[in-house]
């Protein structure tokens, strides 16, 4: 932005403001259009739902009436009373008594006229006597199999007080070669005029094609339809276990009939709702782009005229030098802000000399402050002598704990304060890390345990200084922060194929997915920075600073061979792995 002129910055700001304003207006308008389109589409689908549901109710009501007429026929009761008493071993009662069969068929035909309202009306008894009327007959072999295999026949004969609306199934009274899908209404027949005993049942069948005739006017390539009975069984489409989808997001509408209990479901892909909306959006975007282009041209011209006095002032300022601070500007301008700017510029020139003197005084003050800061620094020898005094006091008190702690801390301070060596042998780094763990162990006692297992062959490897202790400290600063003790840290190392690798495991809370993602992105950015020689990105997140520092030093020493990985274990906890090429002091150029 610094290389962009004030005129262009003004133009970009106003252009951005208009863009945001137009984006908000377009978003609100499109949301309103979308809501309106969805409302209109929903009204049409809901109307289709009511039409399908009302036709289904009419079909079921007609089947109910037919079954009721047959079940309450006095003449039919007389013939069924004889059929119930018939010996089932002799076969079908109505096959043997043809005359009575003809009378029963007339009763069924009379109920099914003036036109054939049902595909078939079937009357059957518990002792496997049966008779039907309609434009399809039945097959004796299929009827015998139906008594043995169709559970609903036993249900209706065992529950004489209940009517059944059966879902879509193959016609049980025909063989497999001739059967077709049907829906049925089944009603028990009771001897209501005499003993009120169960005489049999009547089934009113309608072809599955009647459901297709009802549903297909609303179900097309855009809308899929499903029908479920009161028990949740899929009635339509036949042969599927549930409503089939295309895998696309759908808008689903459903309506349950209070009369039949059947539920009609209509589903339409959401993309079809959006097609018209997309056309409207394209028109709106075209209009907005045109308006935006015109606005940009107007803003550009306006900003150019407004910034003309600024450009003139800039040309005068370029003439100012240390030898010519009294250059007079042309203040003939109708822009009051420009006149004020000129006056302020003159005052700036008047105070320039004073500002230079103040800057020199400030520089002297800064130097004095640095001297004082250096004088205030603590001599490391004083700190060592103090630790030795504390250790001596511990010996006098017979406190081996104090003596050990002072010795370990003193060793750590000597190691950390030695700035001459940037790379050290791994055994020195391990000793420093173990001193740190011992100090932590003194603090937490039995609440903390640690284990160190390092391959002896790798102890002479050259490593960057201070790469283990920061990782161990991260375990306490972050890993154990919200985890109750006991805590445990395992530090293991192996060497293979001239490469060393160290793993630091803890039983803490582990990294979050977000933290691991940030560490991976940080590694990628550091790779780019190392290859390009550019600045390193500022680390962010849990433990990112120490990981950032260690990763860079590993790469600087080992190049592509150096690495650092952080991951969660299969159980609770985290494992951080570092490694590199096994380099000796001679190969690495010494430790200095």
Coordinates of C-alpha atoms in Angstrom, one line a residue:
X1 CA 0.0 0.0 0.0
X2 CA 2.9 2.4 0.6
X3 CA 3.8 2.3 -3.1
X4 CA 0.3 3.2 -4.1
X5 CA -0.5 6.9 -4.6
X6 CA -3.0 8.7 -2.3
X7 CA -5.3 9.1 -5.2
X8 CA -5.4 5.4 -5.9
X9 CA -5.8 4.6 -2.2
X10 CA -8.8 6.9 -2.0
X11 CA -10.3 5.2 -5.1
X12 CA -9.7 1.7 -3.7
X13 CA -11.3 2.6 -0.4
X14 CA -14.5 4.0 -1.9
X15 CA -14.6 1.1 -4.4
X16 CA -14.3 -1.4 -1.6
X17 CA -17.1 0.4 0.4
X18 CA -19.4 0.3 -2.6
X19 CA -18.6 -3.4 -3.2
X20 CA -19.5 -4.3 0.4
X21 CA -22.7 -2.3 0.1
X22 CA -23.7 -4.0 -3.1
X23 CA -22.8 -7.4 -1.7
X24 CA -25.0 -6.9 1.3
X25 CA -27.9 -5.7 -0.8
X26 CA -27.6 -8.5 -3.3
X27 CA -27.3 -11.1 -0.5
X28 CA -30.5 -9.9 1.2
X29 CA -32.4 -9.7 -2.1
X30 CA -31.4 -13.2 -3.2
X31 CA -32.3 -14.5 0.2
X32 CA -35.8 -13.0 -0.2
X33 CA -36.2 -14.4 -3.7
X34 CA -35.1 -17.8 -2.5
X35 CA -37.6 -17.7 0.4
X36 CA -40.4 -16.7 -2.0
X37 CA -39.6 -19.5 -4.6
X38 CA -39.4 -22.1 -1.8
X39 CA -42.8 -21.0 -0.5
X40 CA -44.4 -21.2 -3.9
X41 CA -42.9 -24.6 -4.6
X42 CA -43.9 -25.9 -1.2
X43 CA -47.5 -24.9 -1.7
X44 CA -47.6 -26.9 -5.0
X45 CA -46.1 -30.0 -3.4
X46 CA -48.4 -29.8 -0.4
X47 CA -51.4 -29.6 -2.7
X48 CA -50.1 -32.7 -4.5
X49 CA -49.8 -34.5 -1.1
X50 CA -53.4 -33.8 -0.2
X51 CA -54.6 -35.0 -3.7
X52 CA -52.7 -38.3 -3.4
X53 CA -53.8 -38.8 0.2
X54 CA -57.4 -38.1 -0.5
X55 CA -57.4 -40.6 -3.5
X56 CA -55.8 -43.2 -1.3
X57 CA -58.4 -42.7 1.4
X58 CA -61.2 -43.0 -1.3
X59 CA -59.7 -46.3 -2.5
X60 CA -59.4 -47.7 1.0
X61 CA -62.9 -46.5 2.0
X62 CA -64.3 -48.2 -1.1
X63 CA -62.6 -51.5 -0.2
X64 CA -63.8 -51.2 3.4
X65 CA -67.4 -50.7 2.2
X66 CA -67.2 -53.7 -0.2
X67 CA -65.8 -55.9 2.6
X68 CA -68.5 -54.7 5.0
X69 CA -71.3 -55.5 2.5
X70 CA -69.9 -59.1 2.0
X71 CA -69.3 -59.7 5.7
X72 CA -72.8 -58.7 6.7
X73 CA -74.7 -60.8 4.0
X74 CA -77.2 -63.1 5.8
X75 CA -77.2 -65.6 2.9
X76 CA -73.4 -65.8 2.9
X77 CA -73.5 -66.6 6.6
X78 CA -75.7 -69.6 5.9
X79 CA -73.3 -71.0 3.4
X80 CA -70.2 -70.3 5.5
X81 CA -71.9 -72.1 8.4
X82 CA -72.0 -75.2 6.4
X83 CA -68.5 -74.7 5.0
X84 CA -67.0 -74.3 8.5
X85 CA -68.5 -77.7 9.5
X86 CA -67.1 -79.3 6.4
X87 CA -64.3 -81.9 6.8
X88 CA -61.1 -80.2 5.5
X89 CA -59.7 -83.6 4.6
X90 CA -62.2 -83.7 1.8
X91 CA -60.8 -80.5 0.2
X92 CA -62.6 -77.2 -0.6
X93 CA -66.3 -77.2 0.4
X94 CA -67.3 -75.0 -2.5
X95 CA -65.5 -77.3 -5.0
X96 CA -67.8 -80.1 -3.9
X97 CA -71.0 -78.2 -3.6
X98 CA -71.2 -76.4 -6.9
X99 CA -74.7 -75.0 -6.5
X100 CA -73.9 -73.3 -3.2
X101 CA -70.7 -72.0 -4.8
X102 CA -72.7 -70.4 -7.6
X103 CA -75.0 -68.6 -5.1
X104 CA -72.0 -67.3 -3.1
X105 CA -70.4 -66.0 -6.3
X106 CA -73.7 -64.2 -7.1
X107 CA -73.6 -62.5 -3.7
X108 CA -69.9 -61.5 -4.3
X109 CA -70.7 -60.3 -7.8
X110 CA -73.7 -58.2 -6.6
X111 CA -71.4 -56.4 -4.1
X112 CA -68.8 -55.8 -6.8
X113 CA -71.3 -54.2 -9.3
X114 CA -72.5 -52.2 -11.3
X115 CA -68.9 -52.3 -12.4
X116 CA -66.1 -54.4 -11.1
X117 CA -64.9 -52.2 -8.2
X118 CA -62.3 -54.7 -7.0
X119 CA -59.8 -56.9 -8.7
X120 CA -61.0 -59.9 -6.6
X121 CA -63.2 -60.5 -3.6
X122 CA -62.0 -63.6 -1.8
X123 CA -63.9 -65.4 1.0
X124 CA -62.1 -68.1 3.0
X125 CA -62.5 -70.1 6.2
X126 CA -60.1 -71.5 8.8
X127 CA -60.7 -75.1 7.5
X128 CA -59.3 -74.0 4.1
X129 CA -62.6 -73.6 2.2
X130 CA -62.6 -70.7 -0.1
X131 CA -64.4 -69.0 -3.0
X132 CA -63.8 -65.7 -5.0
X133 CA -65.2 -63.4 -7.5
X134 CA -63.6 -60.9 -9.8
X135 CA -61.7 -60.6 -13.1
X136 CA -59.0 -63.0 -11.9
X137 CA -59.5 -66.4 -10.3
X138 CA -57.4 -68.4 -7.9
X139 CA -55.3 -71.5 -8.1
X140 CA -55.8 -74.4 -5.7
X141 CA -52.1 -75.1 -5.4
X142 CA -51.4 -71.4 -4.6
X143 CA -54.3 -71.3 -2.0
X144 CA -52.9 -74.3 -0.2
X145 CA -49.5 -72.7 0.0
X146 CA -50.9 -69.4 1.1
X147 CA -52.6 -71.0 4.2
X148 CA -49.2 -72.4 5.2
X149 CA -47.0 -69.4 4.4
X150 CA -49.0 -66.2 4.7
X151 CA -49.0 -65.1 8.4
X152 CA -51.8 -62.5 8.0
X153 CA -54.3 -65.3 7.3
X154 CA -53.8 -66.6 10.8
X155 CA -53.8 -63.1 12.2
X156 CA -57.2 -62.2 10.8
X157 CA -58.7 -65.6 11.9
X158 CA -57.3 -65.3 15.4
X159 CA -58.2 -61.6 15.9
X160 CA -61.9 -61.5 14.7
X161 CA -62.3 -58.0 16.0
X162 CA -59.7 -56.4 13.8
X163 CA -59.7 -55.3 10.1
X164 CA -56.4 -55.4 8.2
X165 CA -55.1 -53.1 5.4
X166 CA -52.2 -55.2 4.0
X167 CA -49.3 -53.5 2.3
X168 CA -48.2 -54.2 -1.3
X169 CA -47.3 -57.9 -1.9
X170 CA -47.6 -60.5 -4.6
X171 CA -51.1 -62.1 -5.0
X172 CA -51.0 -65.1 -2.6
X173 CA -53.8 -66.9 -4.4
X174 CA -51.9 -67.3 -7.7
X175 CA -48.7 -69.3 -8.5
X176 CA -45.4 -67.5 -8.8
X177 CA -45.6 -67.5 -12.6
X178 CA -48.9 -65.7 -12.7
X179 CA -48.8 -63.5 -9.6
X180 CA -48.8 -59.7 -9.6
X181 CA -48.4 -57.1 -6.9
X182 CA -51.7 -56.2 -5.1
X183 CA -53.0 -54.4 -2.0
X184 CA -55.8 -55.9 0.1
X185 CA -58.3 -55.0 2.8
X186 CA -59.2 -58.0 5.0
X187 CA -62.2 -58.2 7.3
X188 CA -63.4 -61.1 9.6
X189 CA -66.9 -62.5 9.0
X190 CA -68.9 -63.1 12.2
X191 CA -72.2 -64.9 12.5
X192 CA -73.9 -61.7 13.8
X193 CA -77.4 -63.0 13.1
X194 CA -77.0 -66.2 15.2
X195 CA -74.1 -67.2 17.5
X196 CA -71.6 -64.4 16.7
X197 CA -68.9 -67.0 16.1
X198 CA -66.1 -66.5 13.5
X199 CA -67.1 -68.0 10.1
X200 CA -64.1 -66.8 8.1
X201 CA -62.8 -63.7 6.4
X202 CA -63.2 -61.6 3.3
X203 CA -60.3 -60.1 1.3
X204 CA -60.9 -57.2 -1.1
X205 CA -58.0 -56.9 -3.6
X206 CA -57.0 -54.0 -5.8
X207 CA -54.1 -54.2 -8.3
X208 CA -50.9 -52.3 -7.5
X209 CA -51.4 -50.4 -10.8
X210 CA -54.2 -48.5 -9.0
X211 CA -51.6 -47.0 -6.7
X212 CA -49.4 -46.2 -9.7
X213 CA -52.4 -44.4 -11.3
X214 CA -52.9 -42.3 -8.2
X215 CA -49.2 -41.5 -7.6
X216 CA -47.8 -41.1 -11.1
X217 CA -49.5 -37.7 -11.9
X218 CA -47.4 -36.1 -9.2
X219 CA -44.3 -38.4 -9.3
X220 CA -42.1 -37.7 -12.3
X221 CA -38.5 -37.1 -13.0
X222 CA -38.5 -34.1 -10.6
X223 CA -40.4 -35.6 -7.7
X224 CA -40.1 -39.1 -6.1
X225 CA -43.1 -40.5 -4.1
X226 CA -43.3 -43.1 -1.3
X227 CA -46.3 -44.4 0.6
X228 CA -46.1 -46.1 4.1
X229 CA -48.8 -47.8 5.9
X230 CA -49.8 -47.2 9.6
X231 CA -47.1 -49.7 10.7
X232 CA -44.3 -48.0 8.7
X233 CA -44.2 -50.6 5.9
X234 CA -43.4 -49.4 2.5
X235 CA -46.5 -49.7 0.2
X236 CA -45.2 -47.7 -2.8
X237 CA -42.9 -48.2 -4.7
X238 CA -43.1 -51.9 -4.6
X239 CA -40.0 -54.0 -4.2
X240 CA -37.9 -51.5 -2.2
X241 CA -37.2 -51.6 1.5
X242 CA -37.2 -47.8 1.9
X243 CA -37.5 -44.6 0.1
X244 CA -34.8 -44.5 -2.6
X245 CA -32.6 -41.5 -3.1
X246 CA -30.1 -40.3 -5.7
X247 CA -27.6 -39.2 -3.1
X248 CA -28.4 -35.6 -3.6
X249 CA -29.7 -33.3 -1.0
X250 CA -33.6 -33.4 -1.1
X251 CA -36.5 -31.4 0.2
X252 CA -39.0 -33.8 1.7
X253 CA -42.7 -33.3 2.4
X254 CA -45.0 -35.8 4.2
X255 CA -48.7 -36.1 5.1
X256 CA -50.3 -38.8 7.3
X257 CA -54.0 -39.6 6.8
X258 CA -56.2 -39.6 9.9
X259 CA -58.6 -42.1 8.2
X260 CA -56.2 -44.8 7.0
X261 CA -53.0 -44.0 8.9
X262 CA -51.1 -44.1 5.6
X263 CA -48.3 -41.6 5.1
X264 CA -47.5 -40.0 1.7
X265 CA -43.9 -38.8 1.2
X266 CA -42.9 -36.6 -1.7
X267 CA -39.2 -35.7 -2.2
X268 CA -37.6 -33.4 -4.7
X269 CA -33.9 -32.7 -5.2
X270 CA -32.9 -29.3 -3.7
X271 CA -31.0 -28.5 -6.9
X272 CA -34.3 -28.2 -8.8
X273 CA -35.4 -25.5 -6.4
X274 CA -32.2 -23.6 -7.1
X275 CA -32.4 -23.8 -10.9
X276 CA -34.7 -20.8 -11.2
X277 CA -32.9 -19.0 -8.4
X278 CA -29.6 -19.4 -10.3
X279 CA -31.1 -17.8 -13.4
X280 CA -32.4 -14.8 -11.3
X281 CA -29.0 -14.6 -9.6
X282 CA -27.2 -14.4 -13.0
X283 CA -29.4 -11.5 -14.0
X284 CA -28.8 -9.8 -10.7
X285 CA -25.1 -10.3 -10.9
X286 CA -24.9 -8.9 -14.4
X287 CA -26.9 -5.8 -13.3
X288 CA -24.7 -5.3 -10.3
X289 CA -21.5 -5.6 -12.3
X290 CA -22.7 -3.0 -14.7
X291 CA -23.6 -0.6 -11.9
X292 CA -20.3 -1.4 -10.1
X293 CA -18.3 -0.6 -13.3
X294 CA -20.1 2.7 -13.7
X295 CA -19.6 3.5 -10.0
X296 CA -15.9 2.8 -10.3
X297 CA -15.5 5.2 -13.2
X298 CA -17.4 7.9 -11.3
X299 CA -15.3 7.4 -8.2
X300 CA -12.1 7.4 -10.1
X301 CA -12.8 10.8 -11.7
X302 CA -14.1 12.3 -8.4
X303 CA -11.0 11.1 -6.4
X304 CA -8.7 12.4 -9.1
X305 CA -10.2 15.9 -8.9
X306 CA -10.2 15.8 -5.1
X307 CA -6.6 14.9 -4.9
X308 CA -5.2 17.4 -7.3
X309 CA -4.2 19.9 -4.5
X310 CA -2.5 17.0 -2.7
X311 CA -0.4 16.3 -5.8
X312 CA 0.6 19.9 -6.1
X313 CA 1.6 20.0 -2.4
X314 CA 3.7 16.8 -2.9
X315 CA 5.6 18.5 -5.8
X316 CA 6.5 21.5 -3.5
X317 CA 7.6 19.2 -0.7
X318 CA 10.1 17.5 -3.0
X319 CA 11.9 20.8 -3.4
X320 CA 12.5 21.1 0.4
X321 CA 16.1 20.4 1.5
X322 CA 18.2 21.0 4.7
X323 CA 19.5 24.2 3.0
X324 CA 16.1 25.5 2.0
X325 CA 13.6 25.1 4.8
X326 CA 11.8 28.4 4.1
X327 CA 10.3 27.6 0.7
X328 CA 6.9 29.3 0.4
X329 CA 3.9 27.3 -1.0
X330 CA 1.1 28.5 -3.1
X331 CA -1.9 28.6 -0.8
X332 CA -4.4 29.7 -3.4
X333 CA -6.9 26.9 -3.0
X334 CA -10.6 26.6 -2.2
X335 CA -9.8 23.5 -0.1
X336 CA -9.6 24.5 3.5
X337 CA -8.0 21.2 4.4
X338 CA -5.1 22.0 2.0
X339 CA -4.6 25.5 3.7
X340 CA -4.5 23.8 7.1
X341 CA -2.0 21.3 5.8
X342 CA 0.2 24.1 4.6
X343 CA 0.2 25.8 7.9
X344 CA 1.0 22.6 9.7
X345 CA 3.9 22.0 7.3
X346 CA 5.3 25.4 8.1
X347 CA 5.2 24.7 11.8
X348 CA 6.9 21.4 11.2
X349 CA 9.8 23.2 9.4
X350 CA 10.1 25.7 12.3
X351 CA 10.4 22.8 14.8
X352 CA 12.7 20.6 12.7
X353 CA 15.9 21.9 14.3
X354 CA 14.5 21.5 17.8
X355 CA 13.5 17.9 16.9
X356 CA 17.0 17.1 15.8
X357 CA 18.4 18.3 19.1
X358 CA 15.8 16.3 21.1
X359 CA 16.7 13.2 19.1
X360 CA 20.4 13.6 20.0
X361 CA 19.5 14.0 23.7
X362 CA 17.3 10.9 23.5
X363 CA 20.2 8.9 22.0
X364 CA 22.5 9.9 24.8
X365 CA 19.8 8.9 27.3
X366 CA 19.5 5.5 25.6
X367 CA 23.3 4.9 25.9
X368 CA 23.2 5.8 29.6
X369 CA 20.3 3.4 30.1
X370 CA 22.3 0.6 28.4
X371 CA 25.2 1.3 30.7
X372 CA 23.0 1.1 33.7
X373 CA 21.4 -2.1 32.5
X374 CA 24.9 -3.7 32.0
X375 CA 25.9 -2.7 35.5
X376 CA 22.7 -4.1 36.9
X377 CA 23.4 -7.6 35.5
X378 CA 24.1 -10.3 38.0
X379 CA 27.6 -11.8 37.8
X380 CA 27.1 -15.6 37.1
X381 CA 29.9 -16.3 39.6
X382 CA 27.9 -14.6 42.3
X383 CA 25.0 -17.0 41.5
X384 CA 27.3 -20.1 41.6
X385 CA 28.9 -18.9 44.9
X386 CA 25.4 -18.5 46.4
X387 CA 24.4 -22.0 45.3
X388 CA 27.6 -23.4 46.9
X389 CA 26.7 -21.5 50.1
X390 CA 23.3 -23.1 50.1
X391 CA 24.8 -26.5 49.5
X392 CA 27.2 -26.0 52.4
X393 CA 24.3 -25.1 54.6
X394 CA 22.5 -28.3 53.5
X395 CA 25.5 -30.3 54.4
X396 CA 25.6 -28.8 57.9
X397 CA 21.9 -29.7 58.2
X398 CA 22.6 -33.2 56.9
X399 CA 20.1 -32.6 54.0
X400 CA 21.2 -34.6 51.0
X401 CA 18.2 -33.3 49.1
X402 CA 19.4 -29.7 49.3
X403 CA 22.9 -30.6 48.3
X404 CA 21.7 -32.7 45.3
X405 CA 19.4 -29.9 44.2
X406 CA 22.1 -27.3 44.4
X407 CA 24.5 -29.5 42.5
X408 CA 22.0 -30.3 39.8
X409 CA 20.9 -26.6 39.4
X410 CA 24.6 -25.5 39.4
X411 CA 25.4 -27.9 36.6
X412 CA 22.4 -26.7 34.6
X413 CA 23.4 -23.1 35.0
X414 CA 27.0 -23.7 33.9
X415 CA 25.7 -25.7 30.8
X416 CA 23.2 -23.0 29.8
X417 CA 25.5 -20.1 30.5
X418 CA 28.2 -21.4 28.2
X419 CA 27.5 -19.4 25.0
X420 CA 30.7 -20.6 23.2
X421 CA 29.3 -23.9 22.1
X422 CA 26.1 -24.0 19.9
X423 CA 26.5 -27.7 19.2
X424 CA 27.4 -30.3 21.8
X425 CA 27.7 -34.1 22.2
X426 CA 24.4 -35.9 22.9
X427 CA 25.7 -37.2 26.2
X428 CA 26.1 -33.6 27.4
X429 CA 22.6 -32.7 26.3
X430 CA 21.3 -35.8 28.0
X431 CA 23.0 -35.0 31.3
X432 CA 21.5 -31.5 31.2
X433 CA 18.0 -32.9 30.5
X434 CA 18.4 -35.5 33.3
X435 CA 19.4 -32.8 35.8
X436 CA 16.2 -31.0 34.8
X437 CA 14.1 -34.1 35.4
X438 CA 15.8 -34.7 38.7
X439 CA 14.9 -31.2 39.9
X440 CA 11.3 -31.7 38.8
X441 CA 11.3 -35.1 40.6
X442 CA 12.4 -33.4 43.8
X443 CA 9.3 -31.1 43.4
X444 CA 6.6 -33.6 42.6
X445 CA 8.1 -36.7 44.3
X446 CA 5.9 -39.8 43.8
X447 CA 3.5 -37.9 41.6
X448 CA 6.1 -37.9 38.8
X449 CA 8.3 -40.6 37.3
X450 CA 10.6 -40.6 34.3
X451 CA 12.6 -43.2 32.3
X452 CA 15.6 -42.6 30.1
X453 CA 16.8 -45.3 27.6
X454 CA 19.4 -44.2 25.1
X455 CA 21.4 -46.4 22.7
X456 CA 25.1 -46.1 23.9
X457 CA 26.3 -45.8 20.2
X458 CA 24.6 -42.5 19.8
X459 CA 25.9 -40.7 22.8
X460 CA 28.8 -39.2 20.9
X461 CA 26.6 -37.7 18.1
X462 CA 26.8 -34.0 17.6
X463 CA 23.4 -32.2 18.3
X464 CA 22.3 -28.6 18.7
X465 CA 22.4 -27.4 22.2
X466 CA 19.2 -27.2 24.4
X467 CA 16.9 -29.3 22.2
X468 CA 15.7 -31.8 24.9
X469 CA 15.0 -29.7 28.0
X470 CA 12.4 -27.3 26.2
X471 CA 10.5 -30.4 25.0
X472 CA 10.5 -31.8 28.6
X473 CA 9.3 -28.5 29.9
X474 CA 6.5 -28.5 27.4
X475 CA 5.1 -31.7 29.0
X476 CA 4.6 -29.8 32.3
X477 CA 3.6 -26.5 30.8
X478 CA 0.9 -28.0 28.4
X479 CA 0.7 -31.8 28.5
X480 CA 0.1 -32.2 32.2
X481 CA -1.8 -28.9 32.7
X482 CA -5.3 -30.5 32.9
X483 CA -4.3 -34.1 33.7
X484 CA -4.2 -35.4 37.3
X485 CA -1.0 -37.2 38.4
X486 CA 0.7 -39.6 38.4
X487 CA 2.6 -38.2 35.4
X488 CA 5.2 -40.1 33.4
X489 CA 7.8 -39.1 30.8
X490 CA 9.8 -41.7 28.8
X491 CA 12.9 -40.5 26.8
X492 CA 14.1 -43.2 24.4
X493 CA 16.8 -43.0 21.7
X494 CA 18.1 -45.3 19.0
X495 CA 20.6 -45.1 16.2
X496 CA 20.3 -46.9 12.9
X497 CA 21.8 -46.4 9.4
X498 CA 23.9 -43.5 10.6
X499 CA 20.8 -41.7 11.9
X500 CA 19.8 -41.0 15.5
X501 CA 16.3 -40.6 16.7
X502 CA 14.9 -39.6 20.1
X503 CA 11.3 -39.9 21.3
X504 CA 9.8 -38.0 24.2
X505 CA 6.5 -39.6 25.4
X506 CA 4.2 -38.4 28.1
X507 CA 0.8 -39.4 29.5
X508 CA -0.7 -35.9 29.3
X509 CA -3.8 -34.6 27.5
X510 CA -2.3 -34.7 24.0
X511 CA -2.4 -32.3 21.1
X512 CA -5.8 -31.1 19.7
X513 CA -6.4 -31.6 16.0
X514 CA -6.1 -27.8 15.6
X515 CA -2.7 -27.7 17.3
X516 CA -1.3 -30.6 15.1
X517 CA -2.6 -28.8 12.0
X518 CA -0.8 -25.6 13.1
X519 CA 2.4 -27.4 13.7
X520 CA 2.2 -29.1 10.3
X521 CA 1.6 -25.7 8.6
X522 CA 4.5 -24.2 10.6
X523 CA 6.8 -26.9 9.4
X524 CA 5.8 -26.3 5.8
X525 CA 6.3 -22.5 6.1
X526 CA 9.7 -23.0 7.7
X527 CA 10.7 -25.4 4.9
X528 CA 9.9 -22.7 2.4
X529 CA 11.7 -20.0 4.4
X530 CA 14.9 -22.2 4.8
X531 CA 15.0 -22.9 1.0
X532 CA 14.3 -19.3 0.0
X533 CA 16.4 -17.7 2.7
X534 CA 13.4 -15.6 3.7
X535 CA 12.2 -14.6 7.2
X536 CA 10.9 -17.3 9.5
X537 CA 7.1 -17.1 10.3
X538 CA 6.2 -16.2 13.9
X539 CA 5.2 -19.3 15.8
X540 CA 1.7 -19.5 17.4
X541 CA 0.0 -22.1 19.5
X542 CA 0.8 -24.6 22.3
X543 CA 4.6 -25.0 22.7
X544 CA 5.1 -23.6 19.3
X545 CA 8.0 -21.3 20.2
X546 CA 10.2 -24.1 21.5
X547 CA 9.3 -26.4 18.6
X548 CA 9.9 -23.6 16.2
X549 CA 13.4 -22.9 17.6
X550 CA 14.4 -26.6 17.8
X551 CA 13.2 -27.4 14.3
X552 CA 15.2 -24.5 12.8
X553 CA 18.4 -25.6 14.6
X554 CA 18.0 -29.2 13.5
X555 CA 17.6 -28.1 9.9
X556 CA 20.6 -25.8 10.1
X557 CA 22.8 -28.5 11.4
X558 CA 21.6 -31.6 9.5
X559 CA 19.8 -30.1 6.4
X560 CA 17.2 -32.4 4.9
X561 CA 18.3 -35.1 7.4
X562 CA 17.0 -33.2 10.4
X563 CA 13.3 -33.5 11.5
X564 CA 10.8 -32.9 14.2
X565 CA 7.4 -34.6 14.5
X566 CA 4.6 -34.2 17.1
X567 CA 1.7 -36.6 17.3
X568 CA -0.8 -38.1 19.7
X569 CA -0.4 -41.7 20.9
X570 CA -3.1 -44.4 20.5
X571 CA -3.8 -43.9 24.2
X572 CA -3.7 -40.6 26.1
X573 CA -0.6 -38.6 25.7
X574 CA 1.8 -37.2 23.2
X575 CA 5.0 -38.3 21.5
X576 CA 7.5 -35.8 20.0
X577 CA 10.2 -37.2 17.8
X578 CA 13.4 -35.5 16.8
X579 CA 16.4 -36.8 14.9
X580 CA 19.1 -36.2 12.4
X581 CA 22.3 -37.6 10.9
X582 CA 24.9 -39.0 13.2
X583 CA 27.7 -36.3 13.0
X584 CA 30.8 -36.4 15.1
X585 CA 32.6 -33.3 16.4
X586 CA 35.2 -33.4 13.6
X587 CA 32.5 -33.8 10.9
X588 CA 30.4 -31.0 12.3
X589 CA 33.3 -28.6 12.6
X590 CA 33.7 -28.8 16.3
X591 CA 31.3 -27.6 19.0
X592 CA 32.2 -24.0 19.0

